[in-house]
Amino acid sequence: MFTTRPEICGTFGVVSSTHWIASSVGMAILERGGNAFDAAVAVGFTLQVVEPHLCGPAGEVPILFHAAQANRTSVLCGQGVAPAAASIAAFRNQGLTSVPGSGLIAGVVPGAFDAWLKLLRDYGSLRLKDVLEPAIHYAEAGHPLLGGAARALSEVADAFRTEWLSSAPVWLPGGEVPSAGRLFRNPTLANTWRRIIKEAGNGSREQQIERARYTWSQGFVAEAIDKFNRAEPLMDASGERHVGFLTGDDMARWEASYETPTTSRYHDWTICKTGPWGQGPVLLQALKLLEGYDLSRMHSNDPEFIHLLLEALKLAFADREAYYGDPDFADVPMATLLSDKYASERRALIGERSGVDLNPGVIPGFEAQIATTLAQVRIADGDGGGLGVGEPTMAHLRDTTKSADGDGLGEPTMAHLRATTKPGDTVHFDVIDRFGNLVSATPSGGWPQSSPTVPGLGFALNTRAQIFWLTPDLPGSLVPGKRPRTTLTPTLAFADDGSALSCGTPGGDQQDQWQLSLLVRLINHKLPLQQAIDMPLFHSMHAPGSFYPRTAMPNVIVVEENLGQSVIDELTRRGHDVKVAPAWSAGRLTAAAKDPDGLLRAAATPRLMQAYAVGR
């Protein structure tokens, strides 16, 4: 069957990422003798340069990886926590009823840098300079600026000139918006990385990495971030100016941590996700619900197939809202949520027609929590808004989805900040090496269009605190030291026959939705990687969005038009409020696989014309 690209096959190594340069960098590291972990770190830093509007050094990253020698699959949590001063009372005392979607006040501890260095220290083989060298090169010599990045910078250029003044020298070279396709440089960021390498000094690779981690969390980087957060109030999505809560002490007290994945069986596969501090278990719950149907007899574009996946997702996302949160602070009944008995009870709610309510399961002892959750639900009306708000989640679908794409469009208080939408989303990549090591990672946060750039460092802070609720007694309520329930959700999966899969996608609340259709098409329909990725995509907007202004669009689904009119008509007949997106417009799935005989395969989406798989 025709596919948009060939499926990459080989035995030495494969890399698939959301940017062709990053994929090539990862492969180059493998060619130099590095392993999958070295390649992953190099890809992670390179993506911060070539997709700067989608991830940055002060962002966050969950990493799922399999270490072949130890035969161990782990999660490395690079999701930072709420600052010590960031309490519900602290926000409410400033007249805020929700965390703004942009600005200093929405920042949590940056997590990505420490996670990458921990992975390099514990599982890599190369030195810090070796894996940072490609990113430094592209920051200094330049890279062809993506169209999405140019548009994102254009839409906040006036704000850079009048509100976030520290951003202009980095992102508006010569005072002008950079052009798509022209070389764009960030020498300030390159200098930051060079200084970190210099201060790491000599010694063993482990000693250098430890000193670099210290330089970030307690040295000049933390000092600059601390000073910037305290310096002066800056404009954010609330329409007011606020200082940040993040301090150098917050950074010094935090480090990335290893965890056991949350897993569930689907047919003869074991699917691995993060814990409920991420939305990953949504995918596991949806698969448990779908086990009760013979999906193998349905075509991948069959309306019944799409309907069942969407209804399973709606039930799983309702449970996400009611139960998920940082398990260090919240009692999350994960064992019950993933049990066969619970899935059987929930499956009975799926009918021929679309369910119209947000319908979490009622587990004894959680009744009050569920009632509080449902009381937070706000229907999208297009009124949210402000400077650089939300996660830039597939904003090019904005017109189709009536602005409910996570951007929170609306009327900021200053006319020149009007409608600051940001095309793009996040990034993702997958790596498998010849030794059988696998890495799946979804870096995000630290976008220049959502937070002002730290003077002298060349990057912006994250805004992940916007996922917290300012209502107490919810699993996602703001508490100092707590992780926000992130949408970032990479996947690893292992079959009983020795097959292995790494996959993921950008896209906020849509990430596990698009991955669900990919997994079912691979496992139930036995499609090749590239063919499965090329199939039309669809997702639900039914549950409250994770990003400011946190609204829901009950019963709304978005489908790519290449599903065909007959399919769209049948989904409408079943009661779905169908919004039709252009063909090839949703999702940025990438995937890599290892077959039992050692054959490595990789594929990447043609959507947005950026992702690429390489290998040999």
Coordinates of C-alpha atoms in Angstrom, one line a residue:
M1 CA 0.0 0.0 0.0
F2 CA 1.2 3.5 -0.8
T3 CA 2.6 5.5 2.2
T4 CA 3.7 9.1 2.3
R5 CA 7.2 7.9 3.3
P6 CA 9.1 4.6 3.4
E7 CA 9.3 2.8 6.6
I8 CA 12.9 3.0 7.7
C9 CA 14.5 -0.4 8.5
G10 CA 17.9 -1.6 9.6
T11 CA 19.9 -3.3 12.4
F12 CA 22.3 -0.6 13.6
G13 CA 19.9 2.1 15.0
V14 CA 16.9 4.2 14.3
V15 CA 15.8 7.7 15.4
S16 CA 12.4 9.4 14.7
S17 CA 11.6 12.9 15.9
T18 CA 9.4 15.9 15.1
H19 CA 12.3 17.7 13.3
W20 CA 14.6 16.3 10.6
I21 CA 17.7 18.0 12.0
A22 CA 17.1 16.4 15.5
S23 CA 16.7 13.0 14.0
S24 CA 19.9 13.4 12.0
V25 CA 21.7 14.5 15.2
G26 CA 20.6 11.5 17.1
M27 CA 21.7 9.2 14.3
A28 CA 25.1 11.0 14.2
I29 CA 25.6 10.3 17.9
L30 CA 24.9 6.6 17.3
E31 CA 27.4 6.6 14.4
R32 CA 30.0 8.1 16.7
G33 CA 29.7 5.1 19.0
G34 CA 27.1 6.5 21.4
N35 CA 24.1 4.5 22.6
A36 CA 20.4 5.4 22.6
F37 CA 20.7 7.4 25.8
D38 CA 23.5 9.6 24.4
A39 CA 21.5 10.1 21.3
A40 CA 18.4 10.9 23.2
V41 CA 20.2 13.7 25.2
A42 CA 21.6 15.2 22.0
V43 CA 18.2 15.1 20.3
G44 CA 16.6 16.7 23.4
F45 CA 19.0 19.6 23.5
T46 CA 18.9 20.1 19.7
L47 CA 15.1 20.2 19.7
Q48 CA 15.3 23.2 22.1
V49 CA 17.2 25.0 19.4
V50 CA 15.4 24.0 16.2
E51 CA 11.8 24.0 17.6
P52 CA 12.2 26.8 20.2
H53 CA 8.5 27.7 20.1
L54 CA 7.7 24.1 21.3
C55 CA 10.3 23.3 23.9
G56 CA 13.1 24.9 25.8
P57 CA 15.9 24.3 28.3
A58 CA 13.6 25.5 31.2
G59 CA 10.8 23.2 30.2
E60 CA 9.9 19.7 31.3
V61 CA 10.2 16.1 29.9
P62 CA 8.9 12.7 30.9
I63 CA 11.3 10.0 29.6
L64 CA 10.3 6.3 29.3
F65 CA 13.3 4.1 28.6
H66 CA 14.4 0.5 28.5
A67 CA 18.0 -0.4 29.4
A68 CA 18.7 -3.7 27.6
Q69 CA 21.7 -4.8 29.7
A70 CA 19.7 -4.6 32.9
N71 CA 16.5 -5.6 31.2
R72 CA 14.7 -2.8 33.0
T73 CA 12.1 -0.3 31.9
S74 CA 11.9 2.9 33.8
V75 CA 10.4 6.4 33.9
L76 CA 12.6 9.4 34.4
C77 CA 10.4 12.2 35.7
G78 CA 11.7 15.6 34.4
Q79 CA 8.5 17.4 35.5
G80 CA 9.3 20.1 38.0
V81 CA 7.2 21.0 41.0
A82 CA 5.3 24.0 42.2
P83 CA 7.6 26.6 44.0
A84 CA 7.5 26.7 47.8
A85 CA 5.7 30.1 47.7
A86 CA 3.1 29.1 45.1
S87 CA 0.0 28.2 47.2
I88 CA -3.7 28.6 46.5
A89 CA -3.8 31.4 49.0
A90 CA -0.9 33.2 47.4
F91 CA -2.7 33.3 44.0
R92 CA -6.1 34.2 45.5
N93 CA -4.5 37.0 47.6
Q94 CA -3.7 38.6 44.2
G95 CA -7.3 38.3 43.0
L96 CA -6.7 35.2 40.8
T97 CA -9.2 32.4 40.6
S98 CA -7.1 30.3 38.2
V99 CA -3.4 30.2 37.3
P100 CA -2.7 32.4 34.2
G101 CA -1.6 30.6 31.1
S102 CA 1.5 32.7 30.6
G103 CA 4.0 34.8 32.4
L104 CA 6.4 34.4 35.3
I105 CA 3.6 33.6 37.8
A106 CA 2.8 30.3 36.0
G107 CA 6.3 28.8 36.3
V108 CA 7.3 25.7 38.1
V109 CA 10.8 24.3 38.7
P110 CA 12.4 23.6 35.3
G111 CA 12.9 19.9 34.9
A112 CA 14.2 19.0 31.5
F113 CA 17.9 19.9 32.0
D114 CA 18.4 17.8 35.1
A115 CA 16.5 14.9 33.5
W116 CA 18.7 14.9 30.4
L117 CA 21.9 15.1 32.5
K118 CA 20.8 12.3 34.8
L119 CA 20.0 10.1 31.9
L120 CA 23.4 10.8 30.4
R121 CA 25.2 10.2 33.7
D122 CA 23.5 6.9 34.6
Y123 CA 23.0 5.3 31.2
G124 CA 25.0 7.2 28.5
S125 CA 28.6 6.7 27.5
L126 CA 29.7 10.1 26.0
R127 CA 30.8 13.3 27.7
L128 CA 28.6 16.3 28.2
K129 CA 30.4 18.3 25.5
D130 CA 29.9 15.5 23.0
V131 CA 26.1 15.6 23.3
L132 CA 25.7 19.4 23.6
E133 CA 28.0 20.1 20.6
P134 CA 25.2 19.7 18.0
A135 CA 22.8 22.0 19.8
I136 CA 25.5 24.6 20.3
H137 CA 26.4 24.4 16.6
Y138 CA 22.8 25.1 15.5
A139 CA 22.4 27.9 18.1
E140 CA 25.6 29.6 16.9
A141 CA 25.7 28.8 13.2
G142 CA 21.9 29.0 12.8
H143 CA 19.1 26.8 11.6
P144 CA 16.3 27.4 9.0
L145 CA 13.5 28.8 11.2
L146 CA 10.3 26.9 11.0
G147 CA 7.2 28.6 9.7
G148 CA 5.4 27.9 13.0
A149 CA 8.2 29.5 15.0
A150 CA 8.2 32.6 12.8
R151 CA 4.4 32.9 13.1
A152 CA 4.5 32.4 16.9
L153 CA 7.2 35.1 17.3
S154 CA 5.3 37.5 14.9
E155 CA 2.2 37.2 17.0
V156 CA 4.0 38.3 20.2
A157 CA 6.5 40.7 18.7
D158 CA 4.6 43.8 19.9
A159 CA 4.5 42.3 23.4
F160 CA 8.3 41.7 23.3
R161 CA 8.8 45.4 22.4
T162 CA 6.5 46.8 25.1
E163 CA 6.0 44.2 27.9
W164 CA 8.6 41.4 27.8
L165 CA 11.5 43.6 26.9
S166 CA 14.1 40.9 27.7
S167 CA 12.7 38.7 25.0
A168 CA 13.3 41.1 22.1
P169 CA 17.1 40.9 21.9
V170 CA 17.0 37.1 21.5
W171 CA 13.9 36.6 19.4
L172 CA 13.7 39.8 17.4
P173 CA 17.2 40.1 15.9
G174 CA 17.8 43.7 14.7
G175 CA 14.4 44.5 16.1
E176 CA 12.6 42.6 13.4
V177 CA 10.6 39.4 13.4
P178 CA 12.7 36.6 11.9
S179 CA 11.6 35.1 8.6
A180 CA 10.6 31.5 8.0
G181 CA 13.3 29.5 6.2
R182 CA 16.1 32.0 7.0
L183 CA 18.9 31.1 9.4
F184 CA 18.0 32.0 12.9
R185 CA 20.7 32.1 15.7
N186 CA 20.6 32.2 19.4
P187 CA 24.2 33.0 20.5
T188 CA 23.0 33.8 24.0
L189 CA 21.8 30.3 24.5
A190 CA 25.0 28.9 23.0
N191 CA 27.0 31.0 25.4
T192 CA 25.0 29.6 28.3
W193 CA 25.7 26.0 27.4
R194 CA 29.4 26.8 26.8
R195 CA 29.7 28.4 30.2
I196 CA 28.0 25.3 31.8
I197 CA 30.6 23.1 30.0
K198 CA 33.4 25.3 31.2
E199 CA 32.3 25.4 34.8
A200 CA 31.9 21.6 34.7
G201 CA 35.7 21.5 34.4
N202 CA 37.8 18.4 34.0
G203 CA 37.6 15.0 35.5
S204 CA 35.6 11.9 34.7
R205 CA 32.4 12.3 32.6
E206 CA 30.3 11.6 35.7
Q207 CA 32.1 14.3 37.7
Q208 CA 31.6 16.8 34.8
I209 CA 27.9 16.0 34.6
E210 CA 27.5 16.5 38.4
R211 CA 29.2 19.9 38.3
A212 CA 27.0 20.9 35.3
R213 CA 23.9 19.9 37.2
Y214 CA 25.1 22.0 40.2
T215 CA 25.8 24.9 37.8
W216 CA 22.2 24.8 36.6
S217 CA 20.4 24.3 39.9
Q218 CA 22.7 26.3 42.2
G219 CA 25.1 28.2 40.0
F220 CA 24.8 31.1 37.6
V221 CA 21.7 29.7 35.8
A222 CA 19.6 29.5 39.1
E223 CA 20.9 32.9 40.2
A224 CA 19.7 34.5 36.9
I225 CA 16.3 32.8 37.1
D226 CA 15.9 33.8 40.8
K227 CA 16.8 37.4 40.1
F228 CA 14.5 37.7 37.1
N229 CA 11.5 36.3 39.0
R230 CA 12.0 38.9 41.7
A231 CA 12.9 41.9 39.5
E232 CA 9.6 43.4 38.4
P233 CA 6.0 42.4 37.7
L234 CA 5.4 41.4 34.1
M235 CA 2.2 41.1 32.1
D236 CA 0.5 37.7 31.9
A237 CA -2.7 36.1 30.7
S238 CA -4.7 37.6 33.6
G239 CA -4.3 41.0 32.0
E240 CA -2.3 42.1 35.1
R241 CA 1.4 42.2 35.9
H242 CA 2.9 39.8 38.5
V243 CA 6.3 38.6 39.7
G244 CA 7.1 34.9 39.7
F245 CA 7.1 32.5 42.7
L246 CA 10.1 30.5 41.4
T247 CA 13.4 30.9 43.4
G248 CA 16.9 29.6 43.2
D249 CA 16.2 27.7 46.4
D250 CA 13.3 25.9 44.7
M251 CA 15.7 24.8 41.9
A252 CA 18.4 23.7 44.4
R253 CA 15.9 21.5 46.3
W254 CA 14.6 19.6 43.3
E255 CA 16.1 16.9 41.0
A256 CA 14.7 14.5 38.4
S257 CA 13.6 11.1 39.7
Y258 CA 13.3 7.5 38.5
E259 CA 10.1 5.7 38.8
T260 CA 8.5 2.4 37.9
P261 CA 6.2 2.7 34.9
T262 CA 2.4 2.3 35.2
T263 CA 1.6 -0.7 33.1
S264 CA -1.4 -2.6 31.7
R265 CA -1.9 -5.6 29.4
Y266 CA -3.6 -5.3 26.0
H267 CA -3.9 -8.6 24.2
D268 CA -0.3 -10.0 24.2
W269 CA 1.3 -6.6 24.8
T270 CA 2.4 -4.8 28.0
I271 CA 1.9 -1.0 27.6
C272 CA 4.1 1.3 29.8
K273 CA 3.2 4.8 30.7
T274 CA 4.0 7.4 33.4
G275 CA 2.2 7.5 36.7
P276 CA -1.0 9.6 37.2
W277 CA 1.1 12.8 37.6
G278 CA 0.9 12.5 33.8
Q279 CA -2.2 11.7 31.7
G280 CA -0.6 8.5 30.4
P281 CA -2.9 6.1 32.3
V282 CA -5.8 7.4 30.2
L283 CA -4.4 5.3 27.4
L284 CA -4.2 2.3 29.6
Q285 CA -7.8 2.7 30.8
A286 CA -9.1 3.2 27.2
L287 CA -7.3 0.0 26.1
K288 CA -8.9 -1.9 29.0
L289 CA -12.3 -0.7 27.8
L290 CA -11.6 -1.7 24.2
E291 CA -10.5 -5.2 25.2
G292 CA -14.2 -6.1 25.3
Y293 CA -14.7 -5.5 21.5
D294 CA -13.4 -7.4 18.5
L295 CA -11.7 -4.4 16.9
S296 CA -9.7 -6.7 14.5
R297 CA -12.9 -7.3 12.5
M298 CA -13.4 -3.5 12.0
H299 CA -11.6 -1.4 9.4
S300 CA -9.4 1.4 10.8
N301 CA -11.7 4.0 9.2
D302 CA -15.0 2.2 10.1
P303 CA -17.4 4.6 11.9
E304 CA -18.1 1.9 14.6
F305 CA -14.3 1.6 15.2
I306 CA -13.9 5.4 15.6
H307 CA -17.0 5.7 17.7
L308 CA -15.8 3.0 20.2
L309 CA -12.4 4.6 20.5
L310 CA -13.9 8.0 21.2
E311 CA -16.4 6.8 23.7
A312 CA -13.7 4.8 25.6
L313 CA -11.5 7.9 25.6
K314 CA -14.4 10.1 27.0
L315 CA -14.8 7.7 29.9
A316 CA -11.1 7.5 30.5
F317 CA -10.6 11.3 30.4
A318 CA -13.5 11.8 32.8
D319 CA -11.6 9.6 35.3
R320 CA -8.5 11.7 34.6
E321 CA -10.3 14.7 35.7
A322 CA -11.7 13.1 38.8
Y323 CA -8.7 11.0 40.0
Y324 CA -5.4 11.9 38.5
G325 CA -2.7 13.9 40.2
D326 CA 0.7 13.7 41.8
P327 CA 0.5 10.4 43.8
D328 CA 3.0 11.9 46.4
F329 CA 0.2 14.3 47.4
A330 CA -3.1 12.6 46.2
D331 CA -4.7 9.2 46.8
V332 CA -5.0 7.9 43.2
P333 CA -6.9 4.5 43.1
M334 CA -4.8 3.4 40.1
A335 CA -5.2 -0.3 40.8
T336 CA -9.0 0.0 40.7
L337 CA -9.0 2.2 37.6
L338 CA -7.0 -0.4 35.7
S339 CA -8.8 -3.5 37.0
D340 CA -10.9 -5.8 34.8
K341 CA -13.9 -5.4 37.1
Y342 CA -13.9 -1.6 36.8
A343 CA -13.4 -1.7 33.1
S344 CA -16.3 -4.1 32.7
E345 CA -18.6 -1.8 34.6
R346 CA -17.5 1.2 32.7
R347 CA -17.7 -0.6 29.3
A348 CA -21.4 -1.1 29.9
L349 CA -21.9 2.7 29.5
I350 CA -20.7 2.7 25.9
G351 CA -23.7 2.6 23.6
E352 CA -24.4 3.1 20.0
R353 CA -24.8 6.9 20.5
S354 CA -22.4 9.4 21.8
G355 CA -22.4 10.0 25.5
V356 CA -23.1 13.7 26.3
D357 CA -22.1 13.9 30.0
L358 CA -18.7 14.1 31.7
N359 CA -19.1 10.8 33.5
P360 CA -16.3 9.7 35.9
G361 CA -16.7 6.3 37.6
V362 CA -17.7 6.5 41.3
I363 CA -15.2 4.7 43.5
P364 CA -16.4 4.4 47.1
G365 CA -14.7 7.1 49.3
F366 CA -14.2 9.5 46.4
E367 CA -17.8 10.8 46.1
A368 CA -17.0 14.3 47.4
Q369 CA -14.0 14.6 45.2
I370 CA -16.0 13.7 42.1
A371 CA -18.6 16.3 43.0
T372 CA -16.0 19.0 43.4
T373 CA -14.4 18.0 40.1
L374 CA -17.7 18.2 38.2
A375 CA -18.3 21.7 39.7
Q376 CA -15.1 22.9 38.0
V377 CA -16.3 22.1 34.5
R378 CA -16.8 25.2 32.4
I379 CA -18.1 25.1 28.9
A380 CA -16.0 26.8 26.2
D381 CA -17.4 30.2 25.1
G382 CA -14.4 31.8 23.6
D383 CA -14.0 34.4 26.4
G384 CA -10.6 33.2 27.9
G385 CA -7.5 34.9 26.7
G386 CA -4.4 37.0 27.2
L387 CA -0.8 37.2 26.4
G388 CA 0.7 33.9 25.1
V389 CA -1.7 31.7 27.0
G390 CA -2.0 28.0 27.1
E391 CA -0.1 25.2 25.4
P392 CA 0.2 25.9 21.7
T393 CA -1.7 22.7 20.9
M394 CA -2.3 22.3 17.2
A395 CA -3.5 25.8 17.0
H396 CA -3.8 25.6 13.2
L397 CA -7.0 23.6 13.9
R398 CA -8.3 26.7 15.7
D399 CA -11.1 27.6 13.2
T400 CA -12.3 24.1 13.1
T401 CA -12.5 23.7 16.8
K402 CA -14.0 27.1 17.6
S403 CA -10.8 28.2 19.4
A404 CA -11.0 25.4 21.9
D405 CA -7.4 24.2 21.2
G406 CA -5.7 25.2 24.4
D407 CA -4.9 28.7 23.3
G408 CA -7.7 30.5 25.2
L409 CA -8.4 33.2 22.6
G410 CA -10.1 36.3 23.7
E411 CA -9.7 40.0 24.6
P412 CA -6.6 40.8 26.6
T413 CA -6.6 44.2 28.4
M414 CA -4.2 45.8 26.0
A415 CA -5.2 46.0 22.3
H416 CA -1.7 45.3 21.0
L417 CA -1.7 41.9 22.8
R418 CA -4.9 40.8 21.0
A419 CA -5.3 37.2 19.8
T420 CA -1.8 35.9 20.5
T421 CA -2.3 32.5 19.1
K422 CA 0.7 30.2 18.7
P423 CA 0.9 27.6 15.9
G424 CA 2.6 24.3 17.0
D425 CA 2.4 22.1 20.0
T426 CA 5.3 20.2 21.7
V427 CA 7.9 17.8 20.5
H428 CA 8.5 14.0 20.6
F429 CA 11.2 11.5 19.6
D430 CA 12.0 7.8 19.8
V431 CA 15.4 6.1 19.6
I432 CA 16.4 2.4 19.5
D433 CA 20.1 1.4 19.2
R434 CA 21.7 -1.9 18.1
F435 CA 22.0 -3.0 21.8
G436 CA 18.3 -3.0 22.2
N437 CA 18.0 0.2 24.3
L438 CA 14.9 2.2 23.8
V439 CA 14.0 5.8 24.6
S440 CA 10.6 7.6 24.2
A441 CA 10.5 11.2 25.3
T442 CA 8.1 14.1 25.0
P443 CA 9.9 17.4 25.9
S444 CA 7.8 20.6 26.2
G445 CA 7.6 24.0 27.9
G446 CA 9.8 27.0 28.0
W447 CA 8.2 28.7 25.0
P448 CA 9.3 32.3 24.3
Q449 CA 5.7 33.1 23.3
S450 CA 4.3 32.0 26.8
S451 CA 6.9 33.4 29.2
P452 CA 9.5 36.2 29.1
T453 CA 13.1 35.3 28.3
V454 CA 15.5 35.3 31.2
P455 CA 18.2 38.0 30.6
G456 CA 21.6 36.6 29.7
L457 CA 20.5 33.0 29.4
G458 CA 18.7 32.9 26.0
F459 CA 15.6 31.0 27.0
A460 CA 12.2 31.4 28.6
L461 CA 10.7 29.7 31.7
N462 CA 7.8 27.2 31.6
T463 CA 4.1 27.9 32.4
R464 CA 3.1 24.4 33.5
A465 CA 1.5 25.6 36.8
Q466 CA -1.5 26.6 34.7
I467 CA -2.6 22.9 35.0
F468 CA -3.2 23.3 38.7
W469 CA -6.6 24.0 40.1
L470 CA -6.9 26.8 42.7
T471 CA -9.8 24.9 44.3
P472 CA -8.6 22.8 47.3
D473 CA -9.1 19.1 47.8
L474 CA -8.7 18.0 44.2
P475 CA -6.0 15.6 43.1
G476 CA -4.9 18.4 40.7
S477 CA -5.1 21.2 43.3
L478 CA -2.1 23.5 43.7
V479 CA 0.2 22.6 46.6
P480 CA 3.9 23.8 47.0
G481 CA 6.3 21.0 46.0
K482 CA 3.6 19.2 43.9
R483 CA 3.9 18.1 40.3
P484 CA 1.2 19.5 37.9
R485 CA -0.7 16.7 36.2
T486 CA 1.1 17.1 32.9
T487 CA -0.3 16.1 29.5
L488 CA 3.1 14.9 28.3
T489 CA 2.9 11.1 27.7
P490 CA 5.5 9.0 25.8
T491 CA 4.8 5.3 25.4
L492 CA 6.8 2.1 25.4
A493 CA 5.2 -1.3 24.7
F494 CA 6.5 -4.9 24.7
A495 CA 5.0 -8.0 23.2
D496 CA 5.3 -11.5 24.5
D497 CA 7.1 -12.5 21.3
G498 CA 10.0 -10.1 22.0
S499 CA 8.7 -7.2 19.9
A500 CA 9.1 -3.7 21.3
L501 CA 7.6 -0.3 20.4
S502 CA 8.4 3.3 21.2
C503 CA 5.9 6.0 20.2
G504 CA 4.4 9.3 21.0
T505 CA 3.2 12.7 19.7
P506 CA 2.9 16.3 20.7
G507 CA -0.6 17.7 21.2
G508 CA -1.6 18.4 24.8
D509 CA -4.9 16.6 25.6
Q510 CA -4.8 14.9 22.3
Q511 CA -1.6 13.0 22.8
D512 CA -3.0 9.8 24.2
Q513 CA -6.0 10.0 21.8
W514 CA -3.8 9.9 18.7
Q515 CA -1.6 7.3 20.3
L516 CA -4.6 5.1 21.0
S517 CA -5.6 4.9 17.4
L518 CA -2.0 4.2 16.4
L519 CA -1.6 1.3 18.9
V520 CA -4.9 -0.3 18.0
R521 CA -4.0 -0.1 14.3
L522 CA -0.7 -1.7 15.0
I523 CA -1.8 -4.4 17.5
N524 CA -5.3 -5.3 16.2
H525 CA -4.9 -4.5 12.5
K526 CA -1.2 -5.5 12.2
L527 CA -0.5 -2.4 10.0
P528 CA 3.1 -1.4 9.3
L529 CA 4.4 1.6 11.3
Q530 CA 4.2 4.2 8.5
Q531 CA 0.9 3.0 7.2
A532 CA -0.6 3.2 10.7
I533 CA 0.8 6.8 11.2
D534 CA -0.6 7.9 7.8
M535 CA -4.2 6.8 8.6
P536 CA -6.7 9.6 9.3
L537 CA -6.8 10.9 12.9
F538 CA -9.6 12.0 15.2
H539 CA -10.0 13.2 18.8
S540 CA -12.5 14.3 21.3
M541 CA -12.8 17.8 22.9
H542 CA -15.4 16.5 25.5
A543 CA -13.3 16.7 28.7
P544 CA -12.0 20.0 30.2
G545 CA -8.8 21.1 28.6
S546 CA -5.7 21.0 30.7
F547 CA -4.6 24.5 29.8
Y548 CA -5.9 28.0 30.6
P549 CA -8.8 28.7 30.4
R550 CA -9.6 25.0 31.2
T551 CA -12.8 24.8 29.2
A552 CA -14.7 21.7 27.8
M553 CA -16.6 21.2 24.5
P554 CA -19.1 18.5 25.4
N555 CA -19.7 15.9 22.6
V556 CA -17.4 17.7 20.2
I557 CA -15.1 15.5 18.1
V558 CA -12.5 16.6 15.5
V559 CA -11.9 14.4 12.5
E560 CA -9.6 14.8 9.5
E561 CA -11.7 15.2 6.3
N562 CA -10.0 12.4 4.5
L563 CA -12.0 10.0 6.7
G564 CA -14.7 10.5 4.0
Q565 CA -18.1 12.1 4.1
S566 CA -19.9 8.8 4.7
V567 CA -17.9 8.2 7.8
I568 CA -18.5 11.8 9.0
D569 CA -22.3 11.4 8.4
E570 CA -22.5 8.2 10.3
L571 CA -20.6 9.7 13.3
T572 CA -23.0 12.6 13.2
R573 CA -26.0 10.2 13.2
R574 CA -24.5 8.6 16.3
G575 CA -24.8 11.9 18.1
H576 CA -21.3 13.3 17.8
D577 CA -20.9 17.0 17.2
V578 CA -18.4 16.6 14.4
K579 CA -15.9 19.3 13.4
V580 CA -14.0 18.6 10.3
A581 CA -10.3 19.4 10.1
P582 CA -8.3 19.5 6.9
A583 CA -6.6 16.3 5.8
W584 CA -3.1 15.8 7.2
S585 CA -3.5 18.4 9.9
A586 CA -3.8 16.6 13.2
G587 CA -1.1 15.1 15.3
R588 CA 2.7 14.6 14.9
L589 CA 3.1 10.9 15.6
T590 CA 6.5 9.3 15.5
A591 CA 7.4 5.6 16.3
A592 CA 10.2 3.1 16.4
A593 CA 10.0 -0.6 16.8
K594 CA 12.3 -3.6 17.4
D595 CA 11.2 -7.0 15.9
P596 CA 12.0 -10.3 17.6
D597 CA 14.8 -11.1 15.0
G598 CA 16.5 -7.7 15.8
L599 CA 15.2 -5.8 12.8
L600 CA 14.7 -2.1 13.7
R601 CA 12.0 0.0 12.1
A602 CA 11.0 3.7 12.3
A603 CA 8.4 6.0 10.9
A604 CA 7.3 9.6 11.2
T605 CA 4.2 11.6 10.3
P606 CA 4.1 13.8 7.2
R607 CA 1.8 16.2 9.0
L608 CA 3.2 19.7 9.3
M609 CA 6.2 18.6 7.1
Q610 CA 8.8 18.5 9.9
A611 CA 9.1 15.0 11.4
Y612 CA 11.5 12.5 10.0
A613 CA 12.7 9.0 10.7
V614 CA 16.3 7.9 10.0
G615 CA 18.2 4.8 10.5
R616 CA 20.3 2.0 9.0

